[in-house]
Tab-separated table of C-alpha atoms and ligand atoms in Angstrom:
chain	number	residue	atom	x	y	z
P	1	MET	CA	6.766	-45.983	-48.593
P	2	LYS	CA	6.292	-49.685	-47.942
P	3	LYS	CA	2.902	-50.170	-46.300
P	4	ARG	CA	2.463	-53.881	-45.724
P	5	VAL	CA	5.534	-54.887	-43.812
P	6	ILE	CA	6.742	-57.991	-41.998
P	7	LEU	CA	9.413	-57.624	-39.312
P	8	LEU	CA	11.342	-60.857	-39.122
P	9	GLY	CA	13.986	-61.777	-36.585
P	10	PRO	CA	14.789	-63.754	-33.473
P	11	PRO	CA	13.327	-62.949	-30.052
P	12	GLY	CA	15.133	-59.909	-28.654
P	13	ALA	CA	16.171	-58.567	-32.071
P	14	GLY	CA	14.192	-55.385	-31.466
P	15	LYS	CA	11.043	-56.056	-33.508
P	16	GLY	CA	8.721	-54.778	-30.811
P	17	THR	CA	10.869	-51.757	-29.947
P	18	HIS	CA	11.167	-50.636	-33.561
P	19	ALA	CA	7.536	-51.412	-34.313
P	20	LYS	CA	6.475	-48.929	-31.610
P	21	SER	CA	8.389	-46.102	-33.358
P	22	LEU	CA	7.564	-47.214	-36.885
P	23	THR	CA	3.856	-47.211	-36.211
P	24	VAL	CA	4.109	-43.509	-35.296
P	25	ALA	CA	6.450	-42.568	-38.158
P	26	MET	CA	4.589	-44.534	-40.836
P	27	HIS	CA	1.004	-44.214	-39.574
P	28	ILE	CA	0.322	-47.902	-39.881
P	29	PRO	CA	-0.859	-50.216	-37.099
P	30	HIS	CA	1.470	-52.502	-35.185
P	31	ILE	CA	0.142	-56.050	-35.161
P	32	SER	CA	2.001	-58.286	-32.738
P	33	THR	CA	0.754	-61.854	-32.376
P	34	GLY	CA	2.774	-62.137	-29.142
P	35	ASP	CA	0.865	-59.141	-27.685
P	36	MET	CA	-2.453	-60.537	-28.944
P	37	LEU	CA	-1.763	-63.938	-27.381
P	38	ARG	CA	-0.632	-62.412	-24.071
P	39	ASP	CA	-3.790	-60.320	-24.053
P	40	ALA	CA	-5.946	-63.389	-24.701
P	41	ARG	CA	-4.128	-65.203	-21.910
P	42	SER	CA	-4.601	-62.415	-19.387
P	43	ARG	CA	-8.302	-62.159	-20.264
P	44	GLY	CA	-8.606	-65.936	-19.808
P	45	THR	CA	-10.214	-66.570	-23.201
P	46	GLU	CA	-10.360	-70.039	-24.743
P	47	LEU	CA	-7.528	-69.089	-27.102
P	48	GLY	CA	-5.468	-67.782	-24.196
P	49	LYS	CA	-5.927	-71.028	-22.285
P	50	GLN	CA	-4.934	-73.098	-25.285
P	51	ALA	CA	-1.866	-70.977	-26.040
P	52	ASP	CA	-0.591	-70.708	-22.459
P	53	SER	CA	1.458	-73.904	-22.114
P	54	TYR	CA	3.210	-73.380	-25.460
P	55	MET	CA	4.121	-69.809	-24.617
P	56	SER	CA	5.360	-70.653	-21.129
P	57	SER	CA	7.710	-73.316	-22.441
P	58	GLY	CA	9.024	-71.164	-25.291
P	59	ALA	CA	7.431	-73.256	-28.038
P	60	LEU	CA	5.410	-71.860	-30.916
P	61	VAL	CA	1.641	-71.873	-30.569
P	62	PRO	CA	0.057	-74.151	-33.242
P	63	ASP	CA	-0.446	-72.458	-36.610
P	64	ALA	CA	-4.214	-72.966	-36.638
P	65	LEU	CA	-4.686	-70.962	-33.433
P	66	VAL	CA	-2.492	-68.070	-34.534
P	67	ASN	CA	-3.757	-67.926	-38.121
P	68	GLY	CA	-7.284	-67.503	-36.825
P	69	ILE	CA	-6.563	-64.340	-34.833
P	70	VAL	CA	-4.458	-62.786	-37.574
P	71	ALA	CA	-7.057	-63.309	-40.287
P	72	GLU	CA	-9.693	-61.471	-38.241
P	73	ARG	CA	-7.356	-58.596	-37.538
P	74	LEU	CA	-5.983	-58.109	-41.078
P	75	ALA	CA	-9.434	-58.112	-42.590
P	76	SER	CA	-10.075	-54.815	-40.790
P	77	GLU	CA	-6.823	-53.125	-41.899
P	78	THR	CA	-7.005	-51.393	-45.260
P	79	ASN	CA	-4.153	-48.907	-44.939
P	80	GLY	CA	-1.295	-51.337	-44.341
P	81	TYR	CA	0.284	-52.854	-41.249
P	82	LEU	CA	3.454	-53.778	-39.517
P	83	LEU	CA	3.464	-57.472	-38.660
P	84	ASP	CA	5.635	-58.329	-35.665
P	85	GLY	CA	6.050	-61.991	-34.770
P	86	TYR	CA	3.922	-63.270	-37.644
P	87	PRO	CA	4.403	-65.249	-39.821
P	88	ARG	CA	6.727	-67.485	-37.837
P	89	THR	CA	6.483	-70.687	-39.894
P	90	ILE	CA	6.314	-71.467	-43.612
P	91	ALA	CA	2.730	-72.679	-43.073
P	92	GLN	CA	1.793	-69.265	-41.603
P	93	ALA	CA	3.433	-67.466	-44.533
P	94	GLU	CA	1.484	-69.623	-46.967
P	95	TYR	CA	-1.711	-68.934	-45.072
P	96	LEU	CA	-1.065	-65.186	-45.222
P	97	SER	CA	-0.559	-65.407	-48.944
P	98	ALA	CA	-3.672	-67.587	-49.365
P	99	CYS	CA	-5.640	-64.838	-47.564
P	100	GLY	CA	-4.713	-62.602	-50.499
P	101	GLU	CA	-2.400	-60.341	-48.510
P	102	LYS	CA	0.235	-58.727	-50.760
P	103	ILE	CA	3.331	-57.949	-48.714
P	104	ASP	CA	5.514	-54.980	-49.774
P	105	ALA	CA	8.595	-55.684	-47.705
P	106	VAL	CA	10.074	-58.169	-45.249
P	107	VAL	CA	12.876	-56.907	-43.042
P	108	LEU	CA	15.154	-59.315	-41.239
P	109	ILE	CA	16.632	-57.790	-38.097
P	110	ASP	CA	19.833	-59.723	-37.663
P	111	VAL	CA	21.461	-60.197	-34.226
P	112	ALA	CA	23.759	-62.936	-32.872
P	113	ASP	CA	22.352	-65.371	-30.289
P	114	ASP	CA	24.647	-64.361	-27.393
P	115	VAL	CA	23.543	-60.721	-27.670
P	116	LEU	CA	19.883	-61.815	-27.774
P	117	ILE	CA	20.097	-63.779	-24.543
P	118	GLU	CA	21.632	-60.830	-22.688
P	119	ARG	CA	18.948	-58.500	-24.041
P	120	ILE	CA	16.002	-60.731	-23.202
P	121	VAL	CA	17.065	-61.700	-19.718
P	122	GLY	CA	17.318	-57.976	-18.823
P	123	ARG	CA	14.135	-56.989	-20.628
P	124	LEU	CA	11.248	-55.182	-18.909
P	125	SER	CA	7.869	-54.923	-20.604
P	126	CYS	CA	4.786	-52.803	-20.104
P	127	PRO	CA	1.748	-55.066	-19.689
P	128	ASN	CA	-0.501	-52.148	-20.647
P	129	CYS	CA	0.955	-50.652	-23.845
P	130	GLY	CA	3.600	-53.212	-24.828
P	131	ALA	CA	6.557	-50.804	-24.633
P	132	VAL	CA	9.884	-52.529	-23.969
P	133	TYR	CA	12.892	-51.489	-21.890
P	134	HIS	CA	16.127	-53.023	-20.642
P	135	ARG	CA	17.362	-52.864	-17.053
P	136	THR	CA	20.758	-51.456	-18.053
P	137	ASN	CA	20.818	-50.760	-21.818
P	138	MET	CA	17.500	-48.916	-22.044
P	139	PRO	CA	16.113	-48.161	-18.575
P	140	PRO	CA	12.829	-46.291	-18.156
P	141	LYS	CA	13.068	-42.673	-16.901
P	142	VAL	CA	11.417	-43.578	-13.596
P	143	SER	CA	12.577	-46.941	-12.267
P	144	GLY	CA	9.973	-49.679	-12.804
P	145	LYS	CA	7.439	-47.391	-14.563
P	146	CYS	CA	6.523	-47.196	-18.264
P	147	ASP	CA	7.636	-43.883	-19.873
P	148	ALA	CA	4.659	-43.981	-22.217
P	149	CYS	CA	1.782	-44.798	-19.866
P	150	GLY	CA	3.135	-44.874	-16.299
P	151	LYS	CA	2.080	-48.465	-15.525
P	152	ASP	CA	4.343	-50.822	-13.529
P	153	LEU	CA	6.808	-52.685	-15.742
P	154	VAL	CA	7.097	-56.452	-15.497
P	155	GLN	CA	9.508	-59.110	-16.567
P	156	ARG	CA	7.688	-61.447	-18.956
P	157	ALA	CA	7.436	-64.962	-17.516
P	158	ASP	CA	9.088	-66.359	-20.658
P	159	ASP	CA	12.027	-63.926	-20.482
P	160	ASN	CA	14.250	-66.242	-18.460
P	161	GLU	CA	17.373	-67.938	-19.728
P	162	VAL	CA	15.944	-71.476	-20.005
P	163	THR	CA	12.879	-70.406	-21.989
P	164	VAL	CA	14.904	-68.008	-24.119
P	165	ARG	CA	17.060	-70.883	-25.302
P	166	GLN	CA	13.904	-72.779	-26.305
P	167	ARG	CA	12.612	-69.736	-28.171
P	168	LEU	CA	15.902	-69.337	-30.011
P	169	GLU	CA	15.817	-72.977	-30.991
P	170	ALA	CA	12.242	-72.611	-32.244
P	171	TYR	CA	13.366	-69.548	-34.202
P	172	HIS	CA	16.270	-71.293	-35.890
P	173	LYS	CA	14.267	-74.423	-36.742
P	174	GLN	CA	10.844	-73.045	-37.615
P	175	THR	CA	11.165	-69.352	-38.448
P	176	GLN	CA	14.566	-68.976	-40.088
P	177	PRO	CA	13.387	-70.839	-43.236
P	178	LEU	CA	11.214	-67.770	-43.913
P	179	VAL	CA	14.363	-65.789	-44.690
P	180	ASP	CA	14.952	-67.881	-47.823
P	181	TYR	CA	11.247	-68.049	-48.589
P	182	TYR	CA	10.889	-64.246	-48.754
P	183	ASP	CA	14.285	-63.766	-50.367
P	184	LYS	CA	13.172	-65.966	-53.269
P	185	LEU	CA	10.077	-63.785	-53.620
P	186	GLY	CA	12.374	-60.741	-53.873
P	187	LEU	CA	10.912	-59.136	-50.752
P	188	LEU	CA	13.714	-59.508	-48.222
P	189	SER	CA	16.001	-56.796	-46.839
P	190	LYS	CA	18.393	-57.333	-43.982
P	191	ILE	CA	19.446	-54.832	-41.325
P	192	ASP	CA	22.023	-55.184	-38.579
P	193	GLY	CA	20.201	-55.136	-35.242
P	194	ALA	CA	23.252	-55.497	-32.987
P	195	GLY	CA	23.887	-51.746	-32.633
P	196	SER	CA	21.886	-49.010	-30.946
P	197	VAL	CA	18.129	-48.526	-31.340
P	198	GLU	CA	18.781	-45.257	-33.261
P	199	ASP	CA	21.118	-47.025	-35.637
P	200	GLY	CA	18.584	-49.803	-36.308
P	201	PHE	CA	15.829	-47.267	-36.855
P	202	ALA	CA	17.941	-45.325	-39.390
P	203	GLN	CA	18.463	-48.527	-41.376
P	204	LEU	CA	14.733	-49.277	-41.287
P	205	LYS	CA	13.957	-45.785	-42.545
P	206	LYS	CA	16.026	-46.439	-45.665
P	207	VAL	CA	14.675	-49.885	-46.345
P	208	LEU	CA	11.023	-48.951	-45.796
P	209	GLU	CA	11.362	-45.624	-47.648
P	210	PHE	CA	9.688	-43.253	-45.236
F	301	ADP	P1	9.543	-62.899	-28.848
F	301	ADP	O1	9.659	-62.446	-30.260
F	301	ADP	O2	10.250	-62.035	-27.879
F	301	ADP	O3	9.855	-64.364	-28.629
F	301	ADP	P2	6.614	-62.682	-28.945
F	301	ADP	O4	5.965	-61.729	-28.039
F	301	ADP	O5	6.613	-62.394	-30.389
F	301	ADP	O6	8.068	-62.822	-28.355
F	301	ADP	O7	6.000	-64.140	-28.754
F	301	ADP	C1	5.861	-64.737	-27.480
F	301	ADP	C2	5.352	-66.168	-27.612
F	301	ADP	O8	4.044	-66.146	-28.233
F	301	ADP	C3	6.173	-67.079	-28.510
F	301	ADP	O9	7.245	-67.672	-27.804
F	301	ADP	C4	5.130	-68.092	-28.975
F	301	ADP	O10	4.861	-69.057	-27.990
F	301	ADP	C5	3.885	-67.233	-29.132
F	301	ADP	N1	3.720	-66.697	-30.515
F	301	ADP	C6	3.729	-65.389	-30.889
F	301	ADP	N2	3.540	-65.248	-32.213
F	301	ADP	C7	3.424	-66.526	-32.706
F	301	ADP	C8	3.233	-67.063	-34.015
F	301	ADP	N3	3.129	-66.285	-35.108
F	301	ADP	N4	3.164	-68.415	-34.143
F	301	ADP	C9	3.272	-69.234	-33.074
F	301	ADP	N5	3.463	-68.788	-31.827
F	301	ADP	C10	3.537	-67.453	-31.626
F	302	ZN	ZN1	3.125	-48.590	-21.081
């Protein structure tokens, strides 16, 4: 089984959704820089304040801010991890490598842009546990409530069409180069994320060998 894993893919590809199931199936922690930054923002920490304007506009938060929180977190993980939303730039990937982290697998979850926009604009998120739903494609059992923890679901402020287009642009310009970067290192696998959640999960199971 691959233990130190990076999930790569555009916003809305299903990284967060799959990470929630993978963390249970593989017994490794889910580390989402997006969740960490949203948490910092809601607690009003210095980092949260600095990251806020970037996140609201759909831009990437500067590498130095994000690298700092990841380094602290990874240092305490000895049994592997599932990185979701990090690295997102070549500079972040180089930083990760300079930290001495040896990655076992990088999985690109591939989905076309038009599908992503539809998914994100209908997305509902749990502010408490990070679970994700979709108004029509993947509704919660009780309308507006998280299946996992019962808290009220919210639409993320950056899940609107204007900001989504910014995020997709940031992905194509700044994050997509990582596909080649990890391919050259022989670490990249690609799965098709356009189908159902079950279908995506079955592909991940093969690639990550669990
Ligand atoms: P999504 O993948 O749906 O766009 P995330 O929850 O991963 O959402 O990220 C939300 C926002 O947090 C991003 O748009 C960006 O502003 C910021 N962010 C998260 N991870 C990183 C990162 N590794 N580097 C820079 N910014 C990040
Ligand atoms: Zn929840």
